[in-house]
mmCIF file of N, CA, C and O in Angstrom:
data_model
loop_
_atom_site.group_PDB
_atom_site.id
_atom_site.type_symbol
_atom_site.label_atom_id
_atom_site.label_comp_id
_atom_site.label_asym_id
_atom_site.label_seq_id
_atom_site.Cartn_x
_atom_site.Cartn_y
_atom_site.Cartn_z
ATOM 1 N N UNK A 1 -64.377 -113.450 56.002
ATOM 2 C CA UNK A 1 -63.765 -112.487 55.186
ATOM 3 C C UNK A 1 -62.260 -112.432 55.326
ATOM 4 O O UNK A 1 -61.625 -113.257 55.955
ATOM 5 N N UNK A 2 -61.789 -111.416 54.674
ATOM 6 C CA UNK A 2 -60.350 -111.188 54.645
ATOM 7 C C UNK A 2 -59.913 -110.537 55.953
ATOM 8 O O UNK A 2 -60.537 -109.608 56.449
ATOM 9 N N UNK A 3 -58.820 -111.031 56.524
ATOM 10 C CA UNK A 3 -58.315 -110.514 57.800
ATOM 11 C C UNK A 3 -57.214 -109.506 57.537
ATOM 12 O O UNK A 3 -56.386 -109.688 56.653
ATOM 13 N N UNK A 4 -57.204 -108.427 58.317
ATOM 14 C CA UNK A 4 -56.166 -107.410 58.107
ATOM 15 C C UNK A 4 -54.798 -107.899 58.598
ATOM 16 O O UNK A 4 -54.706 -108.728 59.511
ATOM 17 N N UNK A 5 -53.756 -107.398 57.996
ATOM 18 C CA UNK A 5 -52.386 -107.710 58.417
ATOM 19 C C UNK A 5 -51.981 -106.661 59.438
ATOM 20 O O UNK A 5 -52.051 -105.468 59.178
ATOM 21 N N UNK A 6 -51.551 -107.139 60.599
ATOM 22 C CA UNK A 6 -51.181 -106.244 61.694
ATOM 23 C C UNK A 6 -49.789 -106.607 62.181
ATOM 24 O O UNK A 6 -49.464 -107.781 62.331
ATOM 25 N N UNK A 7 -48.973 -105.616 62.442
ATOM 26 C CA UNK A 7 -47.612 -105.833 62.922
ATOM 27 C C UNK A 7 -47.546 -105.530 64.422
ATOM 28 O O UNK A 7 -46.891 -104.596 64.849
ATOM 29 N N UNK A 8 -48.258 -106.299 65.208
ATOM 30 C CA UNK A 8 -48.301 -106.127 66.662
ATOM 31 C C UNK A 8 -48.036 -107.476 67.303
ATOM 32 O O UNK A 8 -48.731 -108.451 67.006
ATOM 33 N N UNK A 9 -47.068 -107.545 68.184
ATOM 34 C CA UNK A 9 -46.731 -108.818 68.826
ATOM 35 C C UNK A 9 -47.903 -109.361 69.640
ATOM 36 O O UNK A 9 -48.181 -110.558 69.618
ATOM 37 N N UNK A 10 -48.590 -108.488 70.358
ATOM 38 C CA UNK A 10 -49.694 -108.965 71.199
ATOM 39 C C UNK A 10 -50.830 -109.517 70.353
ATOM 40 O O UNK A 10 -51.427 -110.534 70.698
ATOM 41 N N UNK A 11 -51.137 -108.874 69.244
ATOM 42 C CA UNK A 11 -52.191 -109.365 68.353
ATOM 43 C C UNK A 11 -51.770 -110.694 67.743
ATOM 44 O O UNK A 11 -52.573 -111.622 67.642
ATOM 45 N N UNK A 12 -50.505 -110.796 67.356
ATOM 46 C CA UNK A 12 -49.992 -112.041 66.783
ATOM 47 C C UNK A 12 -50.081 -113.178 67.802
ATOM 48 O O UNK A 12 -50.501 -114.282 67.475
ATOM 49 N N UNK A 13 -49.727 -112.888 69.032
ATOM 50 C CA UNK A 13 -49.783 -113.932 70.070
ATOM 51 C C UNK A 13 -51.217 -114.391 70.310
ATOM 52 O O UNK A 13 -51.465 -115.588 70.496
ATOM 53 N N UNK A 14 -52.143 -113.458 70.320
ATOM 54 C CA UNK A 14 -53.563 -113.819 70.489
ATOM 55 C C UNK A 14 -54.033 -114.693 69.326
ATOM 56 O O UNK A 14 -54.747 -115.674 69.516
ATOM 57 N N UNK A 15 -53.609 -114.340 68.113
ATOM 58 C CA UNK A 15 -53.970 -115.116 66.929
ATOM 59 C C UNK A 15 -53.364 -116.518 67.014
ATOM 60 O O UNK A 15 -54.048 -117.514 66.758
ATOM 61 N N UNK A 16 -52.083 -116.589 67.375
ATOM 62 C CA UNK A 16 -51.430 -117.890 67.493
ATOM 63 C C UNK A 16 -52.135 -118.767 68.523
ATOM 64 O O UNK A 16 -52.341 -119.956 68.306
ATOM 65 N N UNK A 17 -52.497 -118.159 69.645
ATOM 66 C CA UNK A 17 -53.165 -118.919 70.690
ATOM 67 C C UNK A 17 -54.536 -119.420 70.222
ATOM 68 O O UNK A 17 -54.918 -120.557 70.498
ATOM 69 N N UNK A 18 -55.252 -118.597 69.483
ATOM 70 C CA UNK A 18 -56.599 -118.948 69.041
ATOM 71 C C UNK A 18 -56.601 -119.959 67.891
ATOM 72 O O UNK A 18 -57.458 -120.833 67.832
ATOM 73 N N UNK A 19 -55.639 -119.848 66.984
ATOM 74 C CA UNK A 19 -55.707 -120.642 65.756
ATOM 75 C C UNK A 19 -54.564 -121.641 65.549
ATOM 76 O O UNK A 19 -54.691 -122.564 64.755
ATOM 77 N N UNK A 20 -53.423 -121.448 66.229
ATOM 78 C CA UNK A 20 -52.258 -122.302 65.961
ATOM 79 C C UNK A 20 -51.555 -122.733 67.247
ATOM 80 O O UNK A 20 -50.353 -122.988 67.249
ATOM 81 N N UNK A 21 -52.287 -122.824 68.317
ATOM 82 C CA UNK A 21 -51.700 -123.103 69.626
ATOM 83 C C UNK A 21 -50.894 -124.397 69.651
ATOM 84 O O UNK A 21 -49.784 -124.431 70.177
ATOM 85 N N UNK A 22 -51.443 -125.459 69.094
ATOM 86 C CA UNK A 22 -50.757 -126.751 69.104
ATOM 87 C C UNK A 22 -49.409 -126.714 68.419
ATOM 88 O O UNK A 22 -48.410 -127.202 68.955
ATOM 89 N N UNK A 23 -49.378 -126.130 67.220
ATOM 90 C CA UNK A 23 -48.119 -126.035 66.474
ATOM 91 C C UNK A 23 -47.116 -125.153 67.213
ATOM 92 O O UNK A 23 -45.922 -125.456 67.285
ATOM 93 N N UNK A 24 -47.593 -124.044 67.776
ATOM 94 C CA UNK A 24 -46.714 -123.127 68.509
ATOM 95 C C UNK A 24 -46.134 -123.816 69.737
ATOM 96 O O UNK A 24 -44.934 -123.734 69.998
ATOM 97 N N UNK A 25 -46.999 -124.513 70.499
ATOM 98 C CA UNK A 25 -46.532 -125.204 71.707
ATOM 99 C C UNK A 25 -45.481 -126.253 71.354
ATOM 100 O O UNK A 25 -44.464 -126.385 72.042
ATOM 101 N N UNK A 26 -45.724 -127.000 70.278
ATOM 102 C CA UNK A 26 -44.770 -128.020 69.844
ATOM 103 C C UNK A 26 -43.448 -127.370 69.460
ATOM 104 O O UNK A 26 -42.374 -127.826 69.862
ATOM 105 N N UNK A 27 -43.498 -126.303 68.687
ATOM 106 C CA UNK A 27 -42.283 -125.593 68.283
ATOM 107 C C UNK A 27 -41.526 -125.067 69.504
ATOM 108 O O UNK A 27 -40.316 -125.212 69.609
ATOM 109 N N UNK A 28 -42.262 -124.459 70.442
ATOM 110 C CA UNK A 28 -41.634 -123.890 71.638
ATOM 111 C C UNK A 28 -40.932 -124.975 72.451
ATOM 112 O O UNK A 28 -39.807 -124.785 72.924
ATOM 113 N N UNK A 29 -41.578 -126.119 72.589
ATOM 114 C CA UNK A 29 -40.984 -127.209 73.354
ATOM 115 C C UNK A 29 -39.746 -127.769 72.657
ATOM 116 O O UNK A 29 -38.716 -127.999 73.289
ATOM 117 N N UNK A 30 -39.836 -127.970 71.354
ATOM 118 C CA UNK A 30 -38.706 -128.513 70.593
ATOM 119 C C UNK A 30 -37.502 -127.572 70.593
ATOM 120 O O UNK A 30 -36.365 -128.010 70.488
ATOM 121 N N UNK A 31 -37.741 -126.274 70.712
ATOM 122 C CA UNK A 31 -36.664 -125.286 70.660
ATOM 123 C C UNK A 31 -36.316 -124.712 72.032
ATOM 124 O O UNK A 31 -35.628 -123.692 72.123
ATOM 125 N N UNK A 32 -36.807 -125.382 73.078
ATOM 126 C CA UNK A 32 -36.525 -124.945 74.446
ATOM 127 C C UNK A 32 -36.836 -123.455 74.622
ATOM 128 O O UNK A 32 -36.040 -122.689 75.151
ATOM 129 N N UNK A 33 -38.012 -123.068 74.153
ATOM 130 C CA UNK A 33 -38.440 -121.679 74.162
ATOM 131 C C UNK A 33 -39.628 -121.523 75.093
ATOM 132 O O UNK A 33 -40.570 -122.314 75.044
ATOM 133 N N UNK A 34 -39.572 -120.525 75.969
ATOM 134 C CA UNK A 34 -40.695 -120.283 76.883
ATOM 135 C C UNK A 34 -41.841 -119.635 76.105
ATOM 136 O O UNK A 34 -41.663 -118.601 75.466
ATOM 137 N N UNK A 35 -42.998 -120.270 76.178
ATOM 138 C CA UNK A 35 -44.162 -119.779 75.445
ATOM 139 C C UNK A 35 -44.557 -118.383 75.908
ATOM 140 O O UNK A 35 -44.597 -118.088 77.085
ATOM 141 N N UNK A 36 -44.855 -117.523 74.927
ATOM 142 C CA UNK A 36 -45.289 -116.153 75.209
ATOM 143 C C UNK A 36 -46.766 -115.944 74.889
ATOM 144 O O UNK A 36 -47.237 -114.807 74.850
ATOM 145 N N UNK A 37 -47.476 -117.048 74.684
ATOM 146 C CA UNK A 37 -48.910 -116.920 74.434
ATOM 147 C C UNK A 37 -49.579 -116.380 75.689
ATOM 148 O O UNK A 37 -49.180 -116.710 76.810
ATOM 149 N N UNK A 38 -50.595 -115.517 75.531
ATOM 150 C CA UNK A 38 -51.215 -114.866 76.694
ATOM 151 C C UNK A 38 -51.647 -115.832 77.796
ATOM 152 O O UNK A 38 -51.409 -115.572 78.977
ATOM 153 N N UNK A 39 -52.243 -116.948 77.433
ATOM 154 C CA UNK A 39 -52.681 -117.916 78.437
ATOM 155 C C UNK A 39 -51.516 -118.514 79.209
ATOM 156 O O UNK A 39 -51.580 -118.707 80.423
ATOM 157 N N UNK A 40 -50.402 -118.806 78.489
ATOM 158 C CA UNK A 40 -49.229 -119.368 79.142
ATOM 159 C C UNK A 40 -48.539 -118.349 80.044
ATOM 160 O O UNK A 40 -48.063 -118.693 81.127
ATOM 161 N N UNK A 41 -48.495 -117.109 79.595
ATOM 162 C CA UNK A 41 -47.889 -116.047 80.400
ATOM 163 C C UNK A 41 -48.688 -115.861 81.687
ATOM 164 O O UNK A 41 -48.126 -115.753 82.784
ATOM 165 N N UNK A 42 -50.013 -115.861 81.557
ATOM 166 C CA UNK A 42 -50.885 -115.707 82.723
ATOM 167 C C UNK A 42 -50.677 -116.858 83.706
ATOM 168 O O UNK A 42 -50.566 -116.659 84.913
ATOM 169 N N UNK A 43 -50.587 -118.084 83.192
ATOM 170 C CA UNK A 43 -50.376 -119.257 84.040
ATOM 171 C C UNK A 43 -48.999 -119.186 84.708
ATOM 172 O O UNK A 43 -48.858 -119.487 85.897
ATOM 173 N N UNK A 44 -47.988 -118.774 83.950
ATOM 174 C CA UNK A 44 -46.631 -118.663 84.492
ATOM 175 C C UNK A 44 -46.600 -117.651 85.641
ATOM 176 O O UNK A 44 -45.986 -117.902 86.682
ATOM 177 N N UNK A 45 -47.277 -116.515 85.468
ATOM 178 C CA UNK A 45 -47.333 -115.506 86.533
ATOM 179 C C UNK A 45 -48.060 -116.047 87.761
ATOM 180 O O UNK A 45 -47.642 -115.816 88.889
ATOM 181 N N UNK A 46 -49.157 -116.777 87.547
ATOM 182 C CA UNK A 46 -49.913 -117.354 88.667
ATOM 183 C C UNK A 46 -49.066 -118.383 89.413
ATOM 184 O O UNK A 46 -49.062 -118.418 90.648
ATOM 185 N N UNK A 47 -48.318 -119.211 88.660
ATOM 186 C CA UNK A 47 -47.440 -120.205 89.286
ATOM 187 C C UNK A 47 -46.340 -119.528 90.098
ATOM 188 O O UNK A 47 -46.013 -119.963 91.201
ATOM 189 N N UNK A 48 -45.778 -118.449 89.557
ATOM 190 C CA UNK A 48 -44.729 -117.712 90.264
ATOM 191 C C UNK A 48 -45.285 -117.085 91.537
ATOM 192 O O UNK A 48 -44.634 -117.111 92.589
ATOM 193 N N UNK A 49 -46.481 -116.532 91.455
ATOM 194 C CA UNK A 49 -47.117 -115.927 92.635
ATOM 195 C C UNK A 49 -47.379 -116.987 93.698
ATOM 196 O O UNK A 49 -47.156 -116.754 94.879
ATOM 197 N N UNK A 50 -47.816 -118.162 93.272
ATOM 198 C CA UNK A 50 -48.064 -119.263 94.211
ATOM 199 C C UNK A 50 -46.752 -119.670 94.899
ATOM 200 O O UNK A 50 -46.735 -119.929 96.102
ATOM 201 N N UNK A 51 -45.662 -119.714 94.132
ATOM 202 C CA UNK A 51 -44.356 -120.073 94.706
ATOM 203 C C UNK A 51 -43.936 -119.054 95.757
ATOM 204 O O UNK A 51 -43.442 -119.416 96.825
ATOM 205 N N UNK A 52 -44.150 -117.770 95.473
ATOM 206 C CA UNK A 52 -43.797 -116.715 96.429
ATOM 207 C C UNK A 52 -44.625 -116.863 97.701
ATOM 208 O O UNK A 52 -44.107 -116.746 98.810
ATOM 209 N N UNK A 53 -45.911 -117.145 97.554
ATOM 210 C CA UNK A 53 -46.770 -117.336 98.728
ATOM 211 C C UNK A 53 -46.300 -118.530 99.554
ATOM 212 O O UNK A 53 -46.300 -118.489 100.779
ATOM 213 N N UNK A 54 -45.884 -119.596 98.879
ATOM 214 C CA UNK A 54 -45.378 -120.775 99.578
ATOM 215 C C UNK A 54 -44.102 -120.440 100.329
ATOM 216 O O UNK A 54 -43.925 -120.831 101.479
ATOM 217 N N UNK A 55 -43.198 -119.689 99.683
ATOM 218 C CA UNK A 55 -41.952 -119.287 100.351
ATOM 219 C C UNK A 55 -42.257 -118.418 101.562
ATOM 220 O O UNK A 55 -41.643 -118.559 102.602
ATOM 221 N N UNK A 56 -43.215 -117.498 101.409
ATOM 222 C CA UNK A 56 -43.572 -116.614 102.519
ATOM 223 C C UNK A 56 -44.044 -117.427 103.726
ATOM 224 O O UNK A 56 -43.715 -117.106 104.863
ATOM 225 N N UNK A 57 -44.813 -118.475 103.475
ATOM 226 C CA UNK A 57 -45.285 -119.317 104.575
ATOM 227 C C UNK A 57 -44.116 -120.025 105.253
ATOM 228 O O UNK A 57 -44.082 -120.163 106.465
ATOM 229 N N UNK A 58 -43.147 -120.472 104.455
ATOM 230 C CA UNK A 58 -41.992 -121.181 105.006
ATOM 231 C C UNK A 58 -41.056 -120.250 105.763
ATOM 232 O O UNK A 58 -40.311 -120.699 106.633
ATOM 233 N N UNK A 59 -41.063 -118.960 105.416
ATOM 234 C CA UNK A 59 -40.124 -118.022 106.008
ATOM 235 C C UNK A 59 -40.662 -117.299 107.242
ATOM 236 O O UNK A 59 -39.992 -116.421 107.771
ATOM 237 N N UNK A 60 -41.826 -117.665 107.704
ATOM 238 C CA UNK A 60 -42.366 -117.021 108.898
ATOM 239 C C UNK A 60 -41.493 -117.347 110.099
ATOM 240 O O UNK A 60 -41.001 -118.460 110.245
ATOM 241 N N UNK A 61 -41.356 -116.377 110.966
ATOM 242 C CA UNK A 61 -40.522 -116.552 112.148
ATOM 243 C C UNK A 61 -41.171 -117.565 113.086
ATOM 244 O O UNK A 61 -42.367 -117.520 113.350
ATOM 245 N N UNK A 62 -40.353 -118.463 113.584
ATOM 246 C CA UNK A 62 -40.858 -119.479 114.496
ATOM 247 C C UNK A 62 -40.354 -119.185 115.901
ATOM 248 O O UNK A 62 -39.247 -118.690 116.091
ATOM 249 N N UNK A 63 -41.176 -119.519 116.878
ATOM 250 C CA UNK A 63 -40.790 -119.300 118.256
ATOM 251 C C UNK A 63 -39.783 -120.366 118.671
ATOM 252 O O UNK A 63 -39.915 -121.531 118.302
ATOM 253 N N UNK A 64 -38.788 -119.953 119.440
ATOM 254 C CA UNK A 64 -37.796 -120.889 119.937
ATOM 255 C C UNK A 64 -38.358 -121.634 121.140
ATOM 256 O O UNK A 64 -39.029 -121.057 121.984
ATOM 257 N N UNK A 65 -38.051 -122.888 121.207
ATOM 258 C CA UNK A 65 -38.497 -123.698 122.327
ATOM 259 C C UNK A 65 -37.401 -123.835 123.388
ATOM 260 O O UNK A 65 -37.540 -124.606 124.322
ATOM 261 N N UNK A 66 -36.306 -123.128 123.204
ATOM 262 C CA UNK A 66 -35.189 -123.220 124.133
ATOM 263 C C UNK A 66 -35.510 -122.531 125.453
ATOM 264 O O UNK A 66 -36.187 -121.517 125.490
ATOM 265 N N UNK A 67 -34.946 -123.088 126.461
ATOM 266 C CA UNK A 67 -35.052 -122.484 127.779
ATOM 267 C C UNK A 67 -33.878 -121.519 127.930
ATOM 268 O O UNK A 67 -32.726 -121.894 127.712
ATOM 269 N N UNK A 68 -34.142 -120.297 128.278
ATOM 270 C CA UNK A 68 -33.088 -119.306 128.428
ATOM 271 C C UNK A 68 -32.577 -119.347 129.870
ATOM 272 O O UNK A 68 -33.353 -119.226 130.823
ATOM 273 N N UNK A 69 -31.270 -119.559 129.994
ATOM 274 C CA UNK A 69 -30.660 -119.627 131.322
ATOM 275 C C UNK A 69 -30.279 -118.222 131.755
ATOM 276 O O UNK A 69 -29.634 -117.484 131.013
ATOM 277 N N UNK A 70 -30.666 -117.873 132.947
ATOM 278 C CA UNK A 70 -30.359 -116.554 133.493
ATOM 279 C C UNK A 70 -28.847 -116.414 133.656
ATOM 280 O O UNK A 70 -28.168 -117.329 134.100
ATOM 281 N N UNK A 71 -28.326 -115.247 133.275
ATOM 282 C CA UNK A 71 -26.888 -115.009 133.359
ATOM 283 C C UNK A 71 -26.460 -114.817 134.816
ATOM 284 O O UNK A 71 -27.063 -114.054 135.564
ATOM 285 N N UNK A 72 -25.389 -115.533 135.163
ATOM 286 C CA UNK A 72 -24.680 -115.297 136.425
ATOM 287 C C UNK A 72 -23.215 -115.519 136.146
ATOM 288 O O UNK A 72 -22.838 -116.203 135.182
ATOM 289 N N UNK A 73 -22.358 -114.982 136.962
ATOM 290 C CA UNK A 73 -20.922 -115.181 136.790
ATOM 291 C C UNK A 73 -20.568 -116.665 136.892
ATOM 292 O O UNK A 73 -19.711 -117.158 136.154
ATOM 293 N N UNK A 74 -21.248 -117.377 137.784
ATOM 294 C CA UNK A 74 -20.981 -118.800 137.993
ATOM 295 C C UNK A 74 -21.309 -119.600 136.725
ATOM 296 O O UNK A 74 -20.532 -120.448 136.287
ATOM 297 N N UNK A 75 -22.475 -119.317 136.106
ATOM 298 C CA UNK A 75 -22.887 -120.017 134.881
ATOM 299 C C UNK A 75 -21.932 -119.678 133.736
ATOM 300 O O UNK A 75 -21.527 -120.557 132.972
ATOM 301 N N UNK A 76 -21.535 -118.401 133.619
ATOM 302 C CA UNK A 76 -20.602 -117.995 132.573
ATOM 303 C C UNK A 76 -19.264 -118.710 132.736
ATOM 304 O O UNK A 76 -18.693 -119.217 131.776
ATOM 305 N N UNK A 77 -18.749 -118.761 133.977
ATOM 306 C CA UNK A 77 -17.460 -119.409 134.248
ATOM 307 C C UNK A 77 -17.516 -120.890 133.865
ATOM 308 O O UNK A 77 -16.614 -121.407 133.220
ATOM 309 N N UNK A 78 -18.609 -121.570 134.226
ATOM 310 C CA UNK A 78 -18.772 -122.982 133.909
ATOM 311 C C UNK A 78 -18.805 -123.192 132.386
ATOM 312 O O UNK A 78 -18.144 -124.093 131.859
ATOM 313 N N UNK A 79 -19.563 -122.350 131.664
ATOM 314 C CA UNK A 79 -19.662 -122.457 130.203
ATOM 315 C C UNK A 79 -18.315 -122.185 129.548
ATOM 316 O O UNK A 79 -17.920 -122.860 128.585
ATOM 317 N N UNK A 80 -17.579 -121.212 130.055
ATOM 318 C CA UNK A 80 -16.263 -120.878 129.509
ATOM 319 C C UNK A 80 -15.292 -122.045 129.694
ATOM 320 O O UNK A 80 -14.541 -122.395 128.766
ATOM 321 N N UNK A 81 -15.307 -122.669 130.855
ATOM 322 C CA UNK A 81 -14.415 -123.813 131.108
ATOM 323 C C UNK A 81 -14.783 -124.976 130.193
ATOM 324 O O UNK A 81 -13.910 -125.608 129.588
ATOM 325 N N UNK A 82 -16.084 -125.248 130.042
ATOM 326 C CA UNK A 82 -16.522 -126.328 129.149
ATOM 327 C C UNK A 82 -16.079 -126.063 127.716
ATOM 328 O O UNK A 82 -15.638 -126.967 127.011
ATOM 329 N N UNK A 83 -16.174 -124.808 127.292
ATOM 330 C CA UNK A 83 -15.752 -124.465 125.927
ATOM 331 C C UNK A 83 -14.244 -124.627 125.771
ATOM 332 O O UNK A 83 -13.773 -125.166 124.776
ATOM 333 N N UNK A 84 -13.467 -124.161 126.748
ATOM 334 C CA UNK A 84 -12.002 -124.278 126.693
ATOM 335 C C UNK A 84 -11.585 -125.733 126.598
ATOM 336 O O UNK A 84 -10.703 -126.081 125.784
ATOM 337 N N UNK A 85 -12.204 -126.600 127.368
ATOM 338 C CA UNK A 85 -11.853 -128.025 127.342
ATOM 339 C C UNK A 85 -12.311 -128.654 126.038
ATOM 340 O O UNK A 85 -11.558 -129.406 125.400
ATOM 341 N N UNK A 86 -13.533 -128.369 125.600
ATOM 342 C CA UNK A 86 -14.081 -128.967 124.387
ATOM 343 C C UNK A 86 -13.296 -128.578 123.132
ATOM 344 O O UNK A 86 -13.191 -129.357 122.191
ATOM 345 N N UNK A 87 -12.746 -127.370 123.126
ATOM 346 C CA UNK A 87 -11.997 -126.908 121.946
ATOM 347 C C UNK A 87 -10.488 -127.045 122.135
ATOM 348 O O UNK A 87 -9.722 -126.499 121.344
ATOM 349 N N UNK A 88 -10.097 -127.767 123.164
ATOM 350 C CA UNK A 88 -8.690 -128.053 123.454
ATOM 351 C C UNK A 88 -7.865 -126.770 123.560
ATOM 352 O O UNK A 88 -6.765 -126.663 123.020
ATOM 353 N N UNK A 89 -8.398 -125.793 124.261
ATOM 354 C CA UNK A 89 -7.709 -124.515 124.441
ATOM 355 C C UNK A 89 -6.758 -124.542 125.650
ATOM 356 O O UNK A 89 -5.938 -123.686 125.802
ATOM 357 N N UNK A 90 -6.922 -125.566 126.482
ATOM 358 C CA UNK A 90 -6.097 -125.655 127.690
ATOM 359 C C UNK A 90 -4.723 -126.211 127.340
ATOM 360 O O UNK A 90 -4.611 -127.270 126.740
ATOM 361 N N UNK A 91 -3.663 -125.476 127.727
ATOM 362 C CA UNK A 91 -2.303 -125.959 127.462
ATOM 363 C C UNK A 91 -1.406 -125.630 128.609
ATOM 364 O O UNK A 91 -1.456 -124.666 129.261
#
């Protein structure tokens, strides 16, 4: 039968996805336009969520494997002298 005319972006997008997806995708690609079809939006959100989860895994705090040297005046003096010589501070 005859289909009603509706002025709703979401209804239009659903219609485009169901009946004209290929033409819409081609047009969007040729015009460097991000597809707003419901399926593409859903996939884009899922991809973004996956990226965030991946970043979260990479940003976890890692334990340091360094050995911490106990502070003493002798160790500090030695480190200070090494730094002064290495940075040519001695004149």
